[in-house]
Tab-separated table of C-alpha atoms in Angstrom:
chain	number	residue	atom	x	y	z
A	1092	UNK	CA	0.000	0.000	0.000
A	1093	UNK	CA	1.611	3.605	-1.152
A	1094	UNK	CA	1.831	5.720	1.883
A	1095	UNK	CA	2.677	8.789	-0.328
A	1096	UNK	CA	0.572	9.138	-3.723
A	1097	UNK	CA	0.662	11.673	-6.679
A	1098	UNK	CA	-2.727	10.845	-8.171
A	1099	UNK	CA	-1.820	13.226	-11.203
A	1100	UNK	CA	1.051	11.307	-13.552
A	1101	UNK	CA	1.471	14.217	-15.540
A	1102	UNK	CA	0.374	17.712	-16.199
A	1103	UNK	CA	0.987	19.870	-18.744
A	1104	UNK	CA	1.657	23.783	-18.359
A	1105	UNK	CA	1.993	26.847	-20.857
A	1106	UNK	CA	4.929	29.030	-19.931
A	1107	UNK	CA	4.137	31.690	-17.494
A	1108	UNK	CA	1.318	30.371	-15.721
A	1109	UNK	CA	1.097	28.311	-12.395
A	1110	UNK	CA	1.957	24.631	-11.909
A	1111	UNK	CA	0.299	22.760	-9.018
A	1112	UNK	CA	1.431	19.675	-7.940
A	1113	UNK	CA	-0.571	17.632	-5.509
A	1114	UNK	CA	0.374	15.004	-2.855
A	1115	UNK	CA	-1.205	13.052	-0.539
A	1116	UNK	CA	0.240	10.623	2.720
A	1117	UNK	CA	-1.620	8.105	5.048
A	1118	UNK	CA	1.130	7.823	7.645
A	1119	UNK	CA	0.492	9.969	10.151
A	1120	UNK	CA	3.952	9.550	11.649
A	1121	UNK	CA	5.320	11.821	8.653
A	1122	UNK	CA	6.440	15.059	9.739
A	1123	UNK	CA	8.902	15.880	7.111
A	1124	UNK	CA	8.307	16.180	3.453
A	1125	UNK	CA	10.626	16.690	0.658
A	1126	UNK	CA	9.836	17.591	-3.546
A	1127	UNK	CA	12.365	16.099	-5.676
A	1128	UNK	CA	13.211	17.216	-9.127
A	1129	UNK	CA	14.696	14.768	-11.930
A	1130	UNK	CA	15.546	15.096	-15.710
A	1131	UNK	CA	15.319	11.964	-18.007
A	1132	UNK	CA	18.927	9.776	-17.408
A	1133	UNK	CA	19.669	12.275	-13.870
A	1134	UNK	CA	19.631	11.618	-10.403
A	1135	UNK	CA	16.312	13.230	-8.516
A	1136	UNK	CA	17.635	16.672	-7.156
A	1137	UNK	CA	16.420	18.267	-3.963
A	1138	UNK	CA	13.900	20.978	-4.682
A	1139	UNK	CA	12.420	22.183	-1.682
A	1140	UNK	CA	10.713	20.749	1.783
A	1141	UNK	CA	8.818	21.920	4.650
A	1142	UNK	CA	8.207	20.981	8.052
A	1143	UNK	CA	5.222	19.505	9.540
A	1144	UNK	CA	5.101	22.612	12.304
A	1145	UNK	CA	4.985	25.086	9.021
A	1146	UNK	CA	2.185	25.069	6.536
A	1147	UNK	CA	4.004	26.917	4.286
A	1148	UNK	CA	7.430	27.004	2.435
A	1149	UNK	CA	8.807	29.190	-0.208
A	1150	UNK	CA	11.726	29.447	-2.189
A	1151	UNK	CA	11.537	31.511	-5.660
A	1152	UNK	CA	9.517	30.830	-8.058
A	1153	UNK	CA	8.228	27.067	-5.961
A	1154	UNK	CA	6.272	27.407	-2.520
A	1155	UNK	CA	5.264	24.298	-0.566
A	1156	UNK	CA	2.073	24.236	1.242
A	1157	UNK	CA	1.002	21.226	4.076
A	1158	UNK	CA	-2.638	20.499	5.190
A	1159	UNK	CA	-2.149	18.293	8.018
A	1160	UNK	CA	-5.447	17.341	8.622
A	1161	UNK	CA	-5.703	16.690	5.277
A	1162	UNK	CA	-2.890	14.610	4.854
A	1163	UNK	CA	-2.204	16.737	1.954
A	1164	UNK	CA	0.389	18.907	0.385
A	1165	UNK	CA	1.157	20.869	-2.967
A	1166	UNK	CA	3.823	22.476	-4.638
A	1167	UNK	CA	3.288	25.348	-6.624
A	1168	UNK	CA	5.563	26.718	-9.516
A	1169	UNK	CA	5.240	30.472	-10.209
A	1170	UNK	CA	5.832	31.055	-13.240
A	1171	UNK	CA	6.588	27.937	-14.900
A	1172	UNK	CA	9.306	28.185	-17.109
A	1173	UNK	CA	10.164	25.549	-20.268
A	1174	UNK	CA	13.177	24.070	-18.038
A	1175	UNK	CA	10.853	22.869	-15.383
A	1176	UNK	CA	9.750	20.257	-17.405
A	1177	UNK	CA	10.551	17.089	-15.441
A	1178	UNK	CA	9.614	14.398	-13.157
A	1179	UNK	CA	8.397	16.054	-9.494
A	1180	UNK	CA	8.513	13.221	-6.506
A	1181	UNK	CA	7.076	14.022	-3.275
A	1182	UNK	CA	8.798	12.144	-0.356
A	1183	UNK	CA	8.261	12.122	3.324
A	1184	UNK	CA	10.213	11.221	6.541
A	1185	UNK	CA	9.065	10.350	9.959
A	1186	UNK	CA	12.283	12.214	10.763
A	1187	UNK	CA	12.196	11.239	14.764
A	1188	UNK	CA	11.584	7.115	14.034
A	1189	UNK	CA	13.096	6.662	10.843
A	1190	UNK	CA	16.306	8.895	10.393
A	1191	UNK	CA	16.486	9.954	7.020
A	1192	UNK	CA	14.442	6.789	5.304
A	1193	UNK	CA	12.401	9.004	2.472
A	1194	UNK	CA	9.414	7.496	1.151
A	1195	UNK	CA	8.495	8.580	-2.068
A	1196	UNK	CA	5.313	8.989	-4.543
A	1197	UNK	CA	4.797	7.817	-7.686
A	1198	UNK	CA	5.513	11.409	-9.752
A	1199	UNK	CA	4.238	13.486	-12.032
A	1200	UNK	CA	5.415	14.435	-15.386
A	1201	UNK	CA	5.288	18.416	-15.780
A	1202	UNK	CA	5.625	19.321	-19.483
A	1203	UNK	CA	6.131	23.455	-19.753
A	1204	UNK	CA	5.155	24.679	-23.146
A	1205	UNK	CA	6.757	27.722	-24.890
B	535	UNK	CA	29.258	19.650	-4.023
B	536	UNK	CA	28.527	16.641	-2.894
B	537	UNK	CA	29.738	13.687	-5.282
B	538	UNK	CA	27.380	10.343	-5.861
B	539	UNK	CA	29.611	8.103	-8.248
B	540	UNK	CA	27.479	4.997	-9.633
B	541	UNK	CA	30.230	2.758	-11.237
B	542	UNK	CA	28.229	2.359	-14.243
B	543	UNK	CA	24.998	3.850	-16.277
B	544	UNK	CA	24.126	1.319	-18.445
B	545	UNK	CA	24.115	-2.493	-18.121
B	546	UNK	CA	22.661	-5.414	-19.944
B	547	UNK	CA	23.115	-8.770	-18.172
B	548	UNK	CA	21.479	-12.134	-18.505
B	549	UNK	CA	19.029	-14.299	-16.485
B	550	UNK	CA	21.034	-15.840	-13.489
B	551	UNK	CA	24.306	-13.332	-13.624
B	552	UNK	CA	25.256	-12.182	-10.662
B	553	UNK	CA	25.211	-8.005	-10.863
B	554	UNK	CA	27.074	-5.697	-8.698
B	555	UNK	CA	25.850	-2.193	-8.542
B	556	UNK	CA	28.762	0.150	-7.444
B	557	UNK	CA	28.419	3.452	-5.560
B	558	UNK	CA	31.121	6.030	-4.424
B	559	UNK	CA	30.128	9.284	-2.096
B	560	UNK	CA	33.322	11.794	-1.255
B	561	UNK	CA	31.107	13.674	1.497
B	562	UNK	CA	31.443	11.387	4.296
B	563	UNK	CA	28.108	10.854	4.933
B	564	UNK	CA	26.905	8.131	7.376
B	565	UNK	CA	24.376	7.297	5.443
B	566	UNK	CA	23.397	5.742	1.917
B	567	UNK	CA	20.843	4.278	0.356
B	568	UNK	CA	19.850	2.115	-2.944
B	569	UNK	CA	16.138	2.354	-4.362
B	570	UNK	CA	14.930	1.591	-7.620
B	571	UNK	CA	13.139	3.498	-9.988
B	572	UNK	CA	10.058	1.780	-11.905
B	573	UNK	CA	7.342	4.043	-13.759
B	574	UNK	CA	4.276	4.935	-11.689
B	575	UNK	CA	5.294	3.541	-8.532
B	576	UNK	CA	8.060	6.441	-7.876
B	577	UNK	CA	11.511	5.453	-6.016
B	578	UNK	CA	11.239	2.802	-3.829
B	579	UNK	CA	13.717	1.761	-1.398
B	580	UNK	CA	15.728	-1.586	-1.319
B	581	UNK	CA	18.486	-1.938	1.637
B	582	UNK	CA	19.784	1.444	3.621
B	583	UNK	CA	22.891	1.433	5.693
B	584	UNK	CA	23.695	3.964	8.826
B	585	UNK	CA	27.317	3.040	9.276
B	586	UNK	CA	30.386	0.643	8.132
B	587	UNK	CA	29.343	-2.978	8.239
B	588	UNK	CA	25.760	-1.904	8.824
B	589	UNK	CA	22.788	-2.785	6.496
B	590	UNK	CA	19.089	-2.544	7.164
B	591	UNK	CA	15.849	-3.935	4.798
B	592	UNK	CA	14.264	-1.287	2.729
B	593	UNK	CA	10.709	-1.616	1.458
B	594	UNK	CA	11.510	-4.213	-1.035
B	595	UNK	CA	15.170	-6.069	-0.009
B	596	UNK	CA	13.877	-9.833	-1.894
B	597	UNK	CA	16.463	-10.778	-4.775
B	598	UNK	CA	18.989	-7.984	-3.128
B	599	UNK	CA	21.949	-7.613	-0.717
B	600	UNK	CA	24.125	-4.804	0.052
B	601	UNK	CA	27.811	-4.124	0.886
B	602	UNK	CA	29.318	-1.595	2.667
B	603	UNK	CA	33.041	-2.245	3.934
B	604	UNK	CA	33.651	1.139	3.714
B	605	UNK	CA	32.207	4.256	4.755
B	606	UNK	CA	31.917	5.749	1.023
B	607	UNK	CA	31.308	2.792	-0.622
B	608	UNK	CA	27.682	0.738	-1.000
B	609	UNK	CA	27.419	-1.959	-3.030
B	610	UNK	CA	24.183	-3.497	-4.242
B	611	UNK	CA	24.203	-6.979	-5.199
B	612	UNK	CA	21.581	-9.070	-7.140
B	613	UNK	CA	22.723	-12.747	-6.591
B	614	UNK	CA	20.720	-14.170	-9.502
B	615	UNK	CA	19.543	-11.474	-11.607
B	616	UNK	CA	15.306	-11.579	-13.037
B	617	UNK	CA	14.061	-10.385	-15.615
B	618	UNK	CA	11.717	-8.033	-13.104
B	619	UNK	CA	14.463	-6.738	-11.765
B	620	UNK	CA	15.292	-4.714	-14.846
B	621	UNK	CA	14.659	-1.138	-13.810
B	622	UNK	CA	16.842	2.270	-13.105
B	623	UNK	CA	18.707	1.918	-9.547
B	624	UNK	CA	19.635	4.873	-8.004
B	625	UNK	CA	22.038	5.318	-4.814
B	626	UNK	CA	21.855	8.221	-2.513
B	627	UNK	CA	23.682	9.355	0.348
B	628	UNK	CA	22.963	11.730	3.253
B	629	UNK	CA	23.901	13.097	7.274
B	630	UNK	CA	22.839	11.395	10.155
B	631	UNK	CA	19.901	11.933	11.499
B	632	UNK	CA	19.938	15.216	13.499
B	633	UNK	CA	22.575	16.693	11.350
B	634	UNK	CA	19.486	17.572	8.736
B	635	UNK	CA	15.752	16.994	7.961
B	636	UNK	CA	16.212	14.251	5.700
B	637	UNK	CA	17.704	15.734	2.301
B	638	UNK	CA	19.009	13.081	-0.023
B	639	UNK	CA	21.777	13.489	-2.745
B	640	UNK	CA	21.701	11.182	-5.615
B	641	UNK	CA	23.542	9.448	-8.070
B	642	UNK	CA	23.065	9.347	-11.937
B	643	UNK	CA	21.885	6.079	-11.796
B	644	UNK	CA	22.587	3.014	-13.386
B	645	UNK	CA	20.010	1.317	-15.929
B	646	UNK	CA	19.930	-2.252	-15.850
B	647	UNK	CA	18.368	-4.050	-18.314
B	648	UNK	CA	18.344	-8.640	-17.230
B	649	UNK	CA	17.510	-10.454	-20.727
């Protein structure tokens, strides 16, 4: 059973407007979660997280928002730009019982067109 | 920056071979981890290890062991090599826990394709 889903396996964006990205966890033990970034024949690279005492993040042009009682969380990407297409992962941590053991979603595909 | 090295990016073996998975990290991180990368069902994880000579079960460890004799070194091993264990395995590294929240750095990966 997939403790962290991304029910949308792709989306597709025109430049300049807003990406959302939408996640969604069962473990309530979570209290850490991570987006990844990753180009086709890369390694995933670190993007941005947020802490389950925030309900907001931002970095840029990519904000993280958490609904806890949701079990929810999104990433926004304002404005998109033709170089974010890739493959997003949400992950999440149960930092204090698991260390650093990430569990990840399934991903979306994010296609930015000129 | 920090360095994940996978030995190799490509590899093509046959049904039964025994496949070694190498991976190299020059910033002394504790620890590292192998998943595997299969469309739809995102990165899942195979064996983690917190220290020299340590090794713990990931989510899916059957048809998989690891080695790590050395702190920067973890090997992935598949003793018999499937066919359904062609996918794109990808090593990561990372601080203790306490030191951050849980960032991960990542190899290229290496593509494995079992005929």
């Amino acid at each position: 059973d997939q403790q962290v889903k991304q029910n949308s396996p792709s989306l597709s964006v025109q430049e300049g407007r807003i990406s959302i990205l939408n996640c969604d966890y069962t473990n309530s033990m979570f209290d850490y979660f991570l987006w990844y970034k990753k180009y086709p024949a890369e390694g995933p690279t670190f993007l941005i997280s947020i802490s389950s005492i925030k309900d907001k993040n931002e970095d840029g042009r990519f904000t993280v928002f958490l609904n806890k009682s949701a079990k929810h969380l999104s990433l926004h990407i304002v404005p998109s730009q033709p170089g974010d297409s890739a493959v997003y992962f949400c992950a999440a941590s149960a930092i204090r019982t698991a260390g650093n053991k990430l569990t990840f979603g399934g991903g979306t595909r994010v296609l930015v067109k000129p | 920056d920090v360095k994940v090295t996978q030995s190799s990016r490509y590899l093509v073996k046959r049904t039964g071979e025994k496949v070694f998975l190498e991976c190299v990290q020059d910033m002394d991180h504790e620890n590292m981890f192998w998943y595997r990368q299969d469309p739809g069902l995102g990165l899942r994880l195979i064996y983690f290890s917190y220290d020299v000579k340590m090794k713990e079960k990931g989510d899916i460890p059957e048809g998989y062991s690891v080695s790590r004799e050395k702190k920067e070194r973890f090997s992935l091993i598949l003793e018999s090599a499937s066919t359904n264990q062609t996918s794109m395995y990808l090593c990561a590294s990372s601080q203790p826990q306490g030191a951050n929240t849980g960032e991960l750095f990542f190899g290229e990966g290496s593509r494995l394709t079992v005929l």
